[in-house]
PDB file of C-alpha atoms in Angstrom:
ATOM      1  CA  MET K   3       0.000   0.000   0.000  1.00 47.00           C
ATOM      2  CA  ASN K   4       2.935   2.334   0.558  1.00 47.00           C
ATOM      3  CA  ASP K   5       3.832   2.124  -3.129  1.00 46.00           C
ATOM      4  CA  PHE K   6       0.545   3.643  -4.302  1.00 41.00           C
ATOM      5  CA  HIS K   7      -1.639   6.707  -3.583  1.00 45.00           C
ATOM      6  CA  PHE K   8      -5.173   7.463  -4.645  1.00 43.00           C
ATOM      7  CA  CYS K   9      -5.497  10.538  -6.837  1.00 46.00           C
ATOM      8  CA  GLY K  10      -9.264  10.174  -7.646  1.00 48.00           C
ATOM      9  CA  LYS K  11     -10.463  12.750  -5.075  1.00 48.00           C
ATOM     10  CA  ASP K  12      -8.081  15.426  -6.330  1.00 51.00           C
ATOM     11  CA  LYS K  13      -9.171  14.726  -9.873  1.00 47.00           C
ATOM     12  CA  LEU K  14     -12.833  14.955  -8.875  1.00 41.00           C
ATOM     13  CA  ARG K  15     -12.379  18.351  -7.196  1.00 47.00           C
ATOM     14  CA  SER K  16     -10.658  19.689 -10.299  1.00 46.00           C
ATOM     15  CA  LEU K  17     -13.357  18.530 -12.645  1.00 42.00           C
ATOM     16  CA  ILE K  18     -16.235  19.792 -10.519  1.00 41.00           C
ATOM     17  CA  GLY K  19     -14.724  23.277 -10.746  1.00 46.00           C
ATOM     18  CA  ILE K  20     -15.108  23.248 -14.521  1.00 42.00           C
ATOM     19  CA  ARG K  21     -18.414  24.548 -15.831  1.00 42.00           C
ATOM     20  CA  ALA K  22     -20.957  21.917 -16.603  1.00 40.00           C
ATOM     21  CA  LEU K  23     -20.997  20.862 -20.155  1.00 40.00           C
ATOM     22  CA  ARG K  24     -23.415  22.853 -22.352  1.00 42.00           C
ATOM     23  CA  GLY K  25     -26.551  21.704 -20.551  1.00 43.00           C
ATOM     24  CA  GLY K  26     -25.195  22.761 -17.139  1.00 44.00           C
ATOM     25  CA  PHE K  27     -24.790  19.225 -16.005  1.00 42.00           C
ATOM     26  CA  VAL K  28     -22.145  16.585 -15.834  1.00 43.00           C
ATOM     27  CA  THR K  29     -23.085  13.332 -17.400  1.00 43.00           C
ATOM     28  CA  ALA K  30     -23.682  10.367 -15.187  1.00 43.00           C
ATOM     29  CA  SER K  31     -21.050   8.425 -17.074  1.00 45.00           C
ATOM     30  CA  ILE K  32     -18.320  10.929 -16.105  1.00 42.00           C
ATOM     31  CA  LEU K  33     -19.411  10.913 -12.479  1.00 42.00           C
ATOM     32  CA  ALA K  34     -19.478   7.155 -12.448  1.00 45.00           C
ATOM     33  CA  GLY K  35     -15.998   7.074 -13.843  1.00 48.00           C
ATOM     34  CA  LEU K  36     -14.783   9.507 -11.218  1.00 45.00           C
ATOM     35  CA  GLY K  37     -16.506   7.587  -8.439  1.00 47.00           C
ATOM     36  CA  SER K  38     -13.864   4.892  -8.566  1.00 47.00           C
ATOM     37  CA  PRO K  39     -10.497   6.456  -7.669  1.00 48.00           C
ATOM     38  CA  THR K  40      -7.622   6.057 -10.059  1.00 47.00           C
ATOM     39  CA  VAL K  41      -4.602   4.288  -8.602  1.00 46.00           C
ATOM     40  CA  CYS K  42      -1.364   6.127  -9.365  1.00 45.00           C
ATOM     41  CA  ALA K  43       1.587   3.750  -9.078  1.00 49.00           C
ATOM     42  CA  GLN K  44       4.981   5.107  -8.140  1.00 53.00           C
ATOM     43  CA  GLN K  45       7.467   3.735 -10.626  1.00 53.00           C
ATOM     44  CA  PRO K  46      10.445   1.945  -9.052  1.00 53.00           C
ATOM     45  CA  ASP K  47      13.822   3.536  -9.496  1.00 53.00           C
ATOM     46  CA  THR K  48      15.553   1.498 -12.172  1.00 56.00           C
ATOM     47  CA  ALA K  49      18.653   3.653 -12.433  1.00 59.00           C
ATOM     48  CA  ALA K  50      21.932   1.735 -12.592  1.00 62.00           C
ATOM     49  CA  PRO K  51      23.953   1.689  -9.346  1.00 66.00           C
ATOM     50  CA  VAL K  52      26.688   4.281  -9.056  1.00 69.00           C
ATOM     51  CA  VAL K  53      30.182   2.954  -8.317  1.00 68.00           C
ATOM     52  CA  VAL K  54      32.362   5.563  -6.632  1.00 65.00           C
ATOM     53  CA  GLN K  55      36.095   5.242  -5.990  1.00 61.00           C
ATOM     54  CA  PRO K  56      37.323   7.437  -3.101  1.00 67.00           C
ATOM     55  CA  GLY K  57      40.204   9.673  -4.062  1.00 57.00           C
ATOM     56  CA  ALA K  58      43.517   9.991  -2.289  1.00 51.00           C
ATOM     57  CA  PRO K  59      43.732  12.622   0.469  1.00 59.00           C
ATOM     58  CA  GLY K  60      43.000  16.009  -1.116  1.00 66.00           C
ATOM     59  CA  LYS K  61      41.830  14.411  -4.366  1.00 65.00           C
ATOM     60  CA  PRO K  62      38.222  14.133  -5.627  1.00 78.00           C
ATOM     61  CA  THR K  63      36.327  10.861  -5.905  1.00 76.00           C
ATOM     62  CA  ARG K  64      35.861   9.193  -9.291  1.00 74.00           C
ATOM     63  CA  THR K  65      32.652   7.731 -10.672  1.00 78.00           C
ATOM     64  CA  LEU K  66      33.386   4.353 -12.254  1.00 67.00           C
ATOM     65  CA  PRO K  67      31.279   2.604 -14.916  1.00 73.00           C
ATOM     66  CA  PRO K  68      28.507   0.275 -13.628  1.00 70.00           C
ATOM     67  CA  SER K  69      30.369  -2.689 -15.137  1.00 66.00           C
ATOM     68  CA  THR K  70      33.224  -2.207 -12.641  1.00 61.00           C
ATOM     69  CA  ARG K  71      33.976  -5.362 -10.657  1.00 61.00           C
ATOM     70  CA  ALA K  72      36.066  -5.763  -7.517  1.00 57.00           C
ATOM     71  CA  THR K  73      39.454  -7.425  -7.980  1.00 56.00           C
ATOM     72  CA  LEU K  74      41.789  -8.946  -5.416  1.00 55.00           C
ATOM     73  CA  PRO K  75      44.927  -6.904  -4.765  1.00 56.00           C
ATOM     74  CA  LEU K  76      48.295  -8.005  -6.093  1.00 63.00           C
ATOM     75  CA  ARG K  77      50.157 -10.373  -3.792  1.00 70.00           C
ATOM     76  CA  SER K  78      53.771 -11.200  -3.228  1.00 91.00           C
ATOM     77  CA  PRO K  79      55.074 -14.780  -3.365  1.00 94.00           C
ATOM     78  CA  LYS K  80      56.119 -14.134   0.249  1.00 96.00           C
ATOM     79  CA  ASP K  81      52.465 -13.592   1.181  1.00 97.00           C
ATOM     80  CA  VAL K  82      51.581 -17.063  -0.069  1.00 97.00           C
ATOM     81  CA  GLU K  83      54.627 -18.606   1.603  1.00 96.00           C
ATOM     82  CA  PHE K  84      53.693 -16.950   4.893  1.00 97.00           C
ATOM     83  CA  MET K  85      50.112 -18.223   4.839  1.00 97.00           C
ATOM     84  CA  GLN K  86      51.106 -21.770   3.851  1.00 97.00           C
ATOM     85  CA  GLY K  87      53.780 -21.900   6.544  1.00 97.00           C
ATOM     86  CA  MET K  88      51.529 -20.417   9.222  1.00 97.00           C
ATOM     87  CA  ILE K  89      48.885 -23.092   8.564  1.00 97.00           C
ATOM     88  CA  MET K  90      51.449 -25.760   9.451  1.00 96.00           C
ATOM     89  CA  HIS K  91      52.644 -23.697  12.402  1.00 97.00           C
ATOM     90  CA  HIS K  92      49.134 -23.272  13.817  1.00 98.00           C
ATOM     91  CA  ALA K  93      48.336 -26.950  13.218  1.00 97.00           C
ATOM     92  CA  GLN K  94      51.120 -28.020  15.574  1.00 97.00           C
ATOM     93  CA  ALA K  95      49.896 -25.603  18.263  1.00 98.00           C
ATOM     94  CA  VAL K  96      46.414 -27.156  18.019  1.00 98.00           C
ATOM     95  CA  GLU K  97      48.009 -30.625  18.278  1.00 98.00           C
ATOM     96  CA  MET K  98      49.841 -29.539  21.431  1.00 98.00           C
ATOM     97  CA  THR K  99      46.701 -28.165  23.082  1.00 98.00           C
ATOM     98  CA  ALA K 100      44.837 -31.408  22.351  1.00 98.00           C
ATOM     99  CA  LEU K 101      47.123 -33.152  24.890  1.00 98.00           C
ATOM    100  CA  ILE K 102      46.123 -30.889  27.785  1.00 97.00           C
ATOM    101  CA  GLU K 103      42.877 -32.600  28.788  1.00 95.00           C
ATOM    102  CA  SER K 104      44.502 -35.974  29.409  1.00 96.00           C
ATOM    103  CA  HIS K 105      47.882 -34.745  30.673  1.00 97.00           C
ATOM    104  CA  THR K 106      47.158 -32.130  33.332  1.00 96.00           C
ATOM    105  CA  GLU K 107      44.517 -31.085  35.861  1.00 93.00           C
ATOM    106  CA  LYS K 108      45.713 -27.507  36.044  1.00 95.00           C
ATOM    107  CA  LYS K 109      42.694 -25.278  35.442  1.00 96.00           C
ATOM    108  CA  ASP K 110      44.474 -22.160  34.170  1.00 96.00           C
ATOM    109  CA  LEU K 111      46.470 -24.244  31.688  1.00 97.00           C
ATOM    110  CA  ARG K 112      43.277 -25.870  30.445  1.00 97.00           C
ATOM    111  CA  LEU K 113      41.685 -22.464  29.916  1.00 97.00           C
ATOM    112  CA  LEU K 114      44.749 -21.190  28.069  1.00 97.00           C
ATOM    113  CA  GLY K 115      44.837 -24.294  25.896  1.00 97.00           C
ATOM    114  CA  ALA K 116      41.161 -23.898  24.962  1.00 97.00           C
ATOM    115  CA  ARG K 117      41.797 -20.281  23.996  1.00 97.00           C
ATOM    116  CA  ILE K 118      44.803 -21.134  21.824  1.00 98.00           C
ATOM    117  CA  SER K 119      43.040 -24.077  20.178  1.00 97.00           C
ATOM    118  CA  SER K 120      39.907 -22.091  19.329  1.00 97.00           C
ATOM    119  CA  SER K 121      41.654 -19.009  17.976  1.00 97.00           C
ATOM    120  CA  GLN K 122      44.247 -20.874  15.935  1.00 97.00           C
ATOM    121  CA  SER K 123      41.696 -23.331  14.493  1.00 97.00           C
ATOM    122  CA  ASP K 124      39.625 -20.381  13.277  1.00 97.00           C
ATOM    123  CA  GLU K 125      42.728 -18.737  11.845  1.00 98.00           C
ATOM    124  CA  ILE K 126      43.648 -21.918   9.960  1.00 98.00           C
ATOM    125  CA  GLU K 127      40.256 -21.812   8.233  1.00 98.00           C
ATOM    126  CA  PHE K 128      40.766 -18.138   7.363  1.00 98.00           C
ATOM    127  CA  MET K 129      44.203 -18.831   5.863  1.00 98.00           C
ATOM    128  CA  LYS K 130      42.867 -21.733   3.811  1.00 98.00           C
ATOM    129  CA  ARG K 131      40.103 -19.513   2.400  1.00 97.00           C
ATOM    130  CA  TRP K 132      42.600 -16.744   1.646  1.00 97.00           C
ATOM    131  CA  LEU K 133      44.784 -19.130  -0.356  1.00 97.00           C
ATOM    132  CA  THR K 134      41.881 -20.877  -2.112  1.00 97.00           C
ATOM    133  CA  ASN K 135      40.319 -17.565  -3.188  1.00 95.00           C
ATOM    134  CA  ARG K 136      43.607 -16.686  -4.864  1.00 94.00           C
ATOM    135  CA  GLY K 137      44.053 -20.026  -6.577  1.00 95.00           C
ATOM    136  CA  GLU K 138      46.984 -21.048  -4.382  1.00 96.00           C
ATOM    137  CA  LEU K 139      47.800 -24.411  -2.806  1.00 95.00           C
ATOM    138  CA  ILE K 140      47.007 -24.911   0.894  1.00 95.00           C
ATOM    139  CA  SER K 141      50.376 -26.595   1.418  1.00 89.00           C
ATOM    140  CA  PRO K 142      53.621 -25.538  -0.267  1.00 83.00           C
ATOM    141  CA  ALA K 143      54.845 -27.733  -3.088  1.00 69.00           C
ATOM    142  CA  MET K 144      57.739 -29.850  -1.824  1.00 59.00           C
ATOM    143  CA  PRO K 145      60.751 -30.058  -4.167  1.00 51.00           C
ATOM    144  CA  GLU K 146      61.718 -33.555  -5.173  1.00 51.00           C
ATOM    145  CA  MET K 147      65.231 -34.404  -3.980  1.00 44.00           C
ATOM    146  CA  PRO K 148      66.631 -37.723  -5.233  1.00 49.00           C
ATOM    147  CA  GLY K 149      67.582 -40.137  -2.470  1.00 51.00           C
ATOM    148  CA  MET K 150      65.870 -38.173   0.328  1.00 43.00           C
ATOM    149  CA  ASP K 151      62.925 -39.558   2.287  1.00 48.00           C
ATOM    150  CA  MET K 152      60.878 -36.397   2.930  1.00 44.00           C
ATOM    151  CA  SER K 153      58.578 -38.226   5.350  1.00 47.00           C
ATOM    152  CA  SER K 154      61.468 -38.525   7.806  1.00 48.00           C
ATOM    153  CA  GLN K 155      62.485 -34.889   7.305  1.00 51.00           C
ATOM    154  CA  PRO K 156      59.441 -32.804   8.312  1.00 61.00           C
ATOM    155  CA  MET K 157      59.606 -29.161   7.283  1.00 76.00           C
ATOM    156  CA  LEU K 158      59.522 -27.031  10.425  1.00 88.00           C
ATOM    157  CA  MET K 159      58.639 -23.373  10.546  1.00 94.00           C
ATOM    158  CA  PRO K 160      60.496 -21.144  13.065  1.00 96.00           C
ATOM    159  CA  GLY K 161      59.742 -22.118  16.649  1.00 97.00           C
ATOM    160  CA  MET K 162      57.976 -25.379  15.862  1.00 98.00           C
ATOM    161  CA  LEU K 163      58.768 -28.285  18.182  1.00 98.00           C
ATOM    162  CA  THR K 164      60.928 -31.056  16.794  1.00 97.00           C
ATOM    163  CA  PRO K 165      59.588 -34.628  16.671  1.00 97.00           C
ATOM    164  CA  LYS K 166      61.728 -35.374  19.753  1.00 97.00           C
ATOM    165  CA  GLN K 167      60.183 -32.472  21.687  1.00 97.00           C
ATOM    166  CA  MET K 168      56.672 -33.511  20.694  1.00 98.00           C
ATOM    167  CA  GLU K 169      57.328 -37.094  21.811  1.00 98.00           C
ATOM    168  CA  ALA K 170      58.560 -35.871  25.201  1.00 98.00           C
ATOM    169  CA  LEU K 171      55.434 -33.738  25.571  1.00 98.00           C
ATOM    170  CA  ARG K 172      53.176 -36.697  24.794  1.00 98.00           C
ATOM    171  CA  LYS K 173      54.895 -38.852  27.447  1.00 97.00           C
ATOM    172  CA  ALA K 174      54.899 -36.242  30.220  1.00 97.00           C
ATOM    173  CA  LYS K 175      52.175 -35.938  32.875  1.00 96.00           C
ATOM    174  CA  GLY K 176      51.229 -33.448  35.574  1.00 96.00           C
ATOM    175  CA  ALA K 177      53.825 -30.841  36.554  1.00 96.00           C
ATOM    176  CA  GLU K 178      56.348 -32.143  34.033  1.00 97.00           C
ATOM    177  CA  PHE K 179      53.820 -31.747  31.241  1.00 98.00           C
ATOM    178  CA  ASP K 180      52.897 -28.243  32.428  1.00 97.00           C
ATOM    179  CA  GLN K 181      56.539 -27.174  32.283  1.00 97.00           C
ATOM    180  CA  LEU K 182      57.187 -28.727  28.871  1.00 98.00           C
ATOM    181  CA  PHE K 183      53.966 -27.357  27.411  1.00 98.00           C
ATOM    182  CA  LEU K 184      54.535 -23.786  28.567  1.00 98.00           C
ATOM    183  CA  THR K 185      58.175 -23.643  27.517  1.00 98.00           C
ATOM    184  CA  GLY K 186      57.330 -25.349  24.218  1.00 98.00           C
ATOM    185  CA  MET K 187      54.425 -23.021  23.452  1.00 98.00           C
ATOM    186  CA  ILE K 188      56.492 -19.932  24.267  1.00 98.00           C
ATOM    187  CA  GLN K 189      59.115 -21.230  21.825  1.00 98.00           C
ATOM    188  CA  HIS K 190      56.320 -21.858  19.325  1.00 98.00           C
ATOM    189  CA  HIS K 191      54.809 -18.362  19.702  1.00 98.00           C
ATOM    190  CA  ASN K 192      58.205 -16.710  19.380  1.00 98.00           C
ATOM    191  CA  GLY K 193      58.616 -18.542  16.094  1.00 98.00           C
ATOM    192  CA  ALA K 194      55.344 -17.032  14.841  1.00 98.00           C
ATOM    193  CA  LEU K 195      56.667 -13.558  15.712  1.00 98.00           C
ATOM    194  CA  ILE K 196      59.770 -14.282  13.626  1.00 98.00           C
ATOM    195  CA  MET K 197      57.546 -15.302  10.694  1.00 98.00           C
ATOM    196  CA  VAL K 198      55.533 -12.074  10.915  1.00 98.00           C
ATOM    197  CA  LYS K 199      58.698  -9.980  11.076  1.00 98.00           C
ATOM    198  CA  ASP K 200      60.143 -11.832   8.101  1.00 98.00           C
ATOM    199  CA  LEU K 201      56.944 -11.131   6.141  1.00 97.00           C
ATOM    200  CA  PHE K 202      57.020  -7.389   6.788  1.00 97.00           C
ATOM    201  CA  ASP K 203      60.776  -7.190   6.242  1.00 97.00           C
ATOM    202  CA  THR K 204      60.325  -8.521   2.690  1.00 96.00           C
ATOM    203  CA  ALA K 205      59.942  -5.774   0.079  1.00 95.00           C
ATOM    204  CA  GLY K 206      56.457  -5.774  -1.470  1.00 93.00           C
ATOM    205  CA  ALA K 207      55.045  -8.331   0.976  1.00 96.00           C
ATOM    206  CA  GLY K 208      52.242  -7.850   3.484  1.00 95.00           C
ATOM    207  CA  GLN K 209      50.417  -5.221   1.401  1.00 92.00           C
ATOM    208  CA  ASP K 210      47.184  -7.204   1.027  1.00 94.00           C
ATOM    209  CA  ALA K 211      44.748  -5.661   3.556  1.00 94.00           C
ATOM    210  CA  GLU K 212      43.361  -8.983   4.837  1.00 95.00           C
ATOM    211  CA  LEU K 213      46.805 -10.480   5.240  1.00 96.00           C
ATOM    212  CA  PHE K 214      48.163  -7.323   6.886  1.00 97.00           C
ATOM    213  CA  ASN K 215      45.372  -7.291   9.477  1.00 97.00           C
ATOM    214  CA  PHE K 216      45.758 -11.011  10.127  1.00 97.00           C
ATOM    215  CA  ALA K 217      49.541 -10.863  10.549  1.00 98.00           C
ATOM    216  CA  THR K 218      49.373  -7.889  12.917  1.00 97.00           C
ATOM    217  CA  ASP K 219      46.687  -9.691  14.953  1.00 97.00           C
ATOM    218  CA  VAL K 220      48.910 -12.781  15.167  1.00 97.00           C
ATOM    219  CA  ASP K 221      51.786 -10.625  16.380  1.00 97.00           C
ATOM    220  CA  SER K 222      49.826  -8.798  19.089  1.00 97.00           C
ATOM    221  CA  GLY K 223      47.848 -11.875  20.191  1.00 97.00           C
ATOM    222  CA  GLN K 224      50.820 -14.157  20.551  1.00 97.00           C
ATOM    223  CA  ARG K 225      52.869 -11.522  22.392  1.00 98.00           C
ATOM    224  CA  ALA K 226      50.028 -11.268  24.921  1.00 97.00           C
ATOM    225  CA  GLU K 227      49.879 -15.063  25.324  1.00 98.00           C
ATOM    226  CA  ILE K 228      53.653 -15.262  25.784  1.00 98.00           C
ATOM    227  CA  ARG K 229      53.360 -12.866  28.736  1.00 97.00           C
ATOM    228  CA  ILE K 230      50.576 -15.010  30.231  1.00 97.00           C
ATOM    229  CA  MET K 231      52.633 -18.200  29.886  1.00 97.00           C
ATOM    230  CA  GLN K 232      55.737 -16.571  31.373  1.00 97.00           C
ATOM    231  CA  THR K 233      53.642 -15.587  34.413  1.00 96.00           C
ATOM    232  CA  MET K 234      52.313 -19.144  34.692  1.00 95.00           C
ATOM    233  CA  LEU K 235      55.848 -20.549  34.528  1.00 93.00           C
ATOM    234  CA  GLY K 236      56.869 -18.240  37.402  1.00 87.00           C
ATOM    235  CA  LYS K 237      54.142 -19.771  39.550  1.00 76.00           C
ATOM    236  CA  ASN K 238      55.265 -23.375  38.971  1.00 66.00           C
TER     237      ASN K 238
END
């Protein structure tokens, strides 16, 4: 009902003001026609959407053609390398936190582990989407090296625990586990900080807005968690 308004009454008033046709009367047919109000439909606005590109500071905006489509920003090979490596890095942190429930009763460690597991699992999904949307592989392509068994030589990002460290963590219980987990996760987080620094130290890398925001969040979040874990270690 909001899209229409009745204009019959206005039309009727206008016509009554006109002198009656020759015989001083208005024919019944005209009155009958005016008795049913005419519905005046408001035409929808079919104008094409306007695409506006904000100008640089001090510069005017530009109106772009309606056919303009959004495009993903250019990326550096280092951006892709960072995301692929950080997926592996986060995956090990999630693996470490999965041991907490069965290896310690310490409440504050359990809470910390749940926080790390949740945040890094969500970030893994974000990184996978980022790579997929840009047509990149989730995992880096491994170069083939004759005579080398790559399964026995896992590629470790900075700070990641070695297979020997992970085995020790799996075998530990109680206070020993708490100590190994906290020291191992601090090592792990420091490695992530190195990866972020390496990204931003590379010319042309880290310019993608999504990646920039993600990397800076990783840096600030893991610095905060390192401080928490250092405090927890001081209480042991």
